[in-house]
GROMACS .gro file of C-alpha atoms in nm:
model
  174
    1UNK     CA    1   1.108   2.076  16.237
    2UNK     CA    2   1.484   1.964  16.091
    3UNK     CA    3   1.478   1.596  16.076
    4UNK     CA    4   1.706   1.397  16.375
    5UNK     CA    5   1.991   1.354  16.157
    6UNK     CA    6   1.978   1.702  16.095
    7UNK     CA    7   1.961   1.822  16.479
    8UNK     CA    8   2.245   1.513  16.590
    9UNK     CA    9   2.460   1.651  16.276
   10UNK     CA   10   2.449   2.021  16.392
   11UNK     CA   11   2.549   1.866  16.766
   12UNK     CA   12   2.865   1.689  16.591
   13UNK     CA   13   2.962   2.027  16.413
   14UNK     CA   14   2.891   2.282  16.717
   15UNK     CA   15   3.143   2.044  16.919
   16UNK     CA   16   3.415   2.037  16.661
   17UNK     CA   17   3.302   1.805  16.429
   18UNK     CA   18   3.404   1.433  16.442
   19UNK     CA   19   3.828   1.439  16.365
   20UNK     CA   20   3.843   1.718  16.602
   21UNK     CA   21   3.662   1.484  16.870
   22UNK     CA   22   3.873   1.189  16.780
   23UNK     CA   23   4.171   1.356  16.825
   24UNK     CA   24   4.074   1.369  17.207
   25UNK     CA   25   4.214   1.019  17.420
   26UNK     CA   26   4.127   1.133  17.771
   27UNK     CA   27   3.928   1.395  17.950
   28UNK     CA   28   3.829   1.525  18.279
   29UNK     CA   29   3.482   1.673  18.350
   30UNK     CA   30   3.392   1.878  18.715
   31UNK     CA   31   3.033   1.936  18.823
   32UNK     CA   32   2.820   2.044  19.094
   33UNK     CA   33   2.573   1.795  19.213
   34UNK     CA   34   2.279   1.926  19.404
   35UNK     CA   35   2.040   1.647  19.539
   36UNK     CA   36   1.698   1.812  19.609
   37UNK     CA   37   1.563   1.843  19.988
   38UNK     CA   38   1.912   1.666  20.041
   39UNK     CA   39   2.185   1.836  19.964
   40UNK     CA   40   2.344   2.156  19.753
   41UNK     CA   41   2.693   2.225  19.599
   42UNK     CA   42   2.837   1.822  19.554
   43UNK     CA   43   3.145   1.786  19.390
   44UNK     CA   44   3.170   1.533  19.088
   45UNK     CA   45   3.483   1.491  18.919
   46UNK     CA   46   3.462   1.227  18.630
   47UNK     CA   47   3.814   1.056  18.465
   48UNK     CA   48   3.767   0.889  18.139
   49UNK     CA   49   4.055   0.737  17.838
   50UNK     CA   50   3.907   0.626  17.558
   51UNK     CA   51   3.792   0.378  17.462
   52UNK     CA   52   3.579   0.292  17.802
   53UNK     CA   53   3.769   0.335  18.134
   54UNK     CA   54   3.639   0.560  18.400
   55UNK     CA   55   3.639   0.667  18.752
   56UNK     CA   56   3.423   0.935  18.901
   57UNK     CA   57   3.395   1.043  19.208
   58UNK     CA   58   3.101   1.232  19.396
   59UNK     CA   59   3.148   1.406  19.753
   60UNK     CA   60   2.775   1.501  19.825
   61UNK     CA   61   2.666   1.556  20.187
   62UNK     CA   62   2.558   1.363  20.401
   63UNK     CA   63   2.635   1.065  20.174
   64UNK     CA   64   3.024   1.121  20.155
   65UNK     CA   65   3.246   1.041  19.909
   66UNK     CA   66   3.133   0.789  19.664
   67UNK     CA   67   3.363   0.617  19.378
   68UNK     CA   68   3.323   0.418  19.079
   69UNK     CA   69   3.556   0.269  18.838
   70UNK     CA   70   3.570   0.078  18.518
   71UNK     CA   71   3.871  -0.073  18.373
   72UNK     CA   72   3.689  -0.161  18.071
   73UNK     CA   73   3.600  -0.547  18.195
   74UNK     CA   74   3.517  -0.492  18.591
   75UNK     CA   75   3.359  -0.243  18.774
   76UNK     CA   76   3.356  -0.129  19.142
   77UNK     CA   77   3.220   0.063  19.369
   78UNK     CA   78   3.340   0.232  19.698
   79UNK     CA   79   3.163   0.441  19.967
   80UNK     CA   80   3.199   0.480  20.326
   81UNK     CA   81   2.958   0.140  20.317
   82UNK     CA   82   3.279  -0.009  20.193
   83UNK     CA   83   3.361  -0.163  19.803
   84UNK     CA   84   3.136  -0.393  19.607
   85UNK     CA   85   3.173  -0.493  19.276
   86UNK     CA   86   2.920  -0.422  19.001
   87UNK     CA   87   2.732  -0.701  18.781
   88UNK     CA   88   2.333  -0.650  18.608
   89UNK     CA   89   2.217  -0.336  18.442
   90UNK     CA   90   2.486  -0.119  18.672
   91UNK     CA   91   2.763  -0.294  18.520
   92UNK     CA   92   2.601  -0.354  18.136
   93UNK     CA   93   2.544   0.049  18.125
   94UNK     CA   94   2.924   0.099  18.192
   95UNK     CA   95   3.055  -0.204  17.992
   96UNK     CA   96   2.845   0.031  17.690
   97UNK     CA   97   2.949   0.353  17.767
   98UNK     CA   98   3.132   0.516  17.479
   99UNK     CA   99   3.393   0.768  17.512
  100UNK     CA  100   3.310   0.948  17.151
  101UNK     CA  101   2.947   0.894  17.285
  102UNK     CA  102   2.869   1.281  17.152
  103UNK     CA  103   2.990   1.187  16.809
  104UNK     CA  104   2.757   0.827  16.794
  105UNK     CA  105   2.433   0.919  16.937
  106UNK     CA  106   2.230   0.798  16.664
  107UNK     CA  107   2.412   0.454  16.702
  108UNK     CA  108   2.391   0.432  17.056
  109UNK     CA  109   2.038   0.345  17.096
  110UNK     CA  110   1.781   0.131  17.016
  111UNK     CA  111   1.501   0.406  16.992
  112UNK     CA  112   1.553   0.758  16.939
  113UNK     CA  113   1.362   1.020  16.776
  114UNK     CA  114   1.299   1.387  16.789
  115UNK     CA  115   0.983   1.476  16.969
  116UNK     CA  116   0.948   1.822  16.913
  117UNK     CA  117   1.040   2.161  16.947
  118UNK     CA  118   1.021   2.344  17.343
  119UNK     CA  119   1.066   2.636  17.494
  120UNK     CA  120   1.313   2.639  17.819
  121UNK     CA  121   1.405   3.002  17.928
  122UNK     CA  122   1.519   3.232  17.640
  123UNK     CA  123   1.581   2.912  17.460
  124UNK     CA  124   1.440   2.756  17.177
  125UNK     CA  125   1.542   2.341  17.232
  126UNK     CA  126   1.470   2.029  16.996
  127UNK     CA  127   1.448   1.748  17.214
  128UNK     CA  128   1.478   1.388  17.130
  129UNK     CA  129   1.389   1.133  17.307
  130UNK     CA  130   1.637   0.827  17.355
  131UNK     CA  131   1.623   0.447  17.459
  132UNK     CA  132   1.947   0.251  17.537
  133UNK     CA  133   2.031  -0.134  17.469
  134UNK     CA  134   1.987  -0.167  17.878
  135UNK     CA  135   1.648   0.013  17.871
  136UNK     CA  136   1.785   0.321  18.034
  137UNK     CA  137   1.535   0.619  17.895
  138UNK     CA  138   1.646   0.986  17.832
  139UNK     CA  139   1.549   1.358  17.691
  140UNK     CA  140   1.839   1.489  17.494
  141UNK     CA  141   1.756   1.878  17.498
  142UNK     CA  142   1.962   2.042  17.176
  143UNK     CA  143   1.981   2.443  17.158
  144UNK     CA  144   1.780   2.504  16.830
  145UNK     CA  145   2.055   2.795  16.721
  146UNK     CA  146   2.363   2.675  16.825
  147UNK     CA  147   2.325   2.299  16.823
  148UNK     CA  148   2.465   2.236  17.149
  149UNK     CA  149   2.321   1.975  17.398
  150UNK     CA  150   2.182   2.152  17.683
  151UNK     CA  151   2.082   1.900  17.924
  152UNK     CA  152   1.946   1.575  17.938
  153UNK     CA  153   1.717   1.339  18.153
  154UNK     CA  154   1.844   1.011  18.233
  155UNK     CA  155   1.613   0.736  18.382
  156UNK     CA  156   1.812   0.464  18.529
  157UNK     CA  157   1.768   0.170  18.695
  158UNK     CA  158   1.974   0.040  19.002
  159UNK     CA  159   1.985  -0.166  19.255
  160UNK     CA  160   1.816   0.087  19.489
  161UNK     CA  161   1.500   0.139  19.235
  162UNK     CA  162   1.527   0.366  18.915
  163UNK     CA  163   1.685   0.728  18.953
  164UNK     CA  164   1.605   0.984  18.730
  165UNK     CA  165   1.904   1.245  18.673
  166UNK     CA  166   1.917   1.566  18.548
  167UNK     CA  167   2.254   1.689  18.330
  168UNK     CA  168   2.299   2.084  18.274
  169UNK     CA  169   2.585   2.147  18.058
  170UNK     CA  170   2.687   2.543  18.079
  171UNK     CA  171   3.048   2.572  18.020
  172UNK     CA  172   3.099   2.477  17.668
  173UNK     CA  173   3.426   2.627  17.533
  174UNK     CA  174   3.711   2.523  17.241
   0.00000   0.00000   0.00000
């Protein structure tokens, strides 16, 4: 196995490498969100300007449309249960996110370390396994050839219980 500096270095180069990633103030990401048993084809649209302001919002039967924002000091959240604002581990995980996150992985946690080597389709994958300041656990998954992060497994925990996510990046371009 490459060490984790060597698998979280080949991530920073297969993305650009870390001016090219700098250079980048804002961004916009689109997914599908499929809840299982629930519901299938959710739209999530997330907003983010460095260095930490978001907003995302989620339309996912039969839950409706769900936003969140973060102005970089207060948080909120609105749903057809009306707006609340969020404080605790909901609020600490936004007050750390990162915008250049994918350029300071190794930084961002307290634990991390690569666990191995697996085997997900055609796909050869290092994963590493990852603890945040908050507690929040996750599986990075890392294509062994290319370098790019595949998908990861986020733990967290809310205020309805922890939720464990799955990510599935497939549309990585220039």
């Amino acid at each position: 196995l490459p060490t984790l500096d060597a698998v979280l270095t080949k991530y920073v180069e297969a993305i650009g490498g870390r001016d090219a990633q700098r250079r980048i103030t804002s961004r916009v990401t689109r997914a599908r969100v499929d809840v299982p048993g629930v519901s299938f084809g959710g739209k999530l649209e997330v907003y983010a300007k460095a260095p930490n302001k978001s907003l995302t919002m989620m339309n996912v039967e039969p839950f409706g449309v769900l936003k969140q924002g973060f102005d970089g000091r207060t948080s909120w959240n609105l749903s057809n249960k009306g707006s609340q604002s969020l404080n605790g581990t909901e609020l600490a995980a936004l007050a750390g996110a990162d915008f250049y996150r994918e350029i300071n992985l190794g930084d961002l946690y307290t634990r991390i370390k690569l666990l191995g080597k697996v085997k997900e389709g055609y796909r050869e994958l290092y994963m590493v396994e990852a603890v945040s300041r908050n507690g929040a656990a996750e599986n990075l998954y890392f294509d062994a050839e290319s370098g790019l992060l595949i998908h990861r497994d986020i733990t967290r925990r809310t205020s309805q219980g922890s939720v464990r996510t799955e990510v599935y990046f497939g549309d990585w371009r220039e």
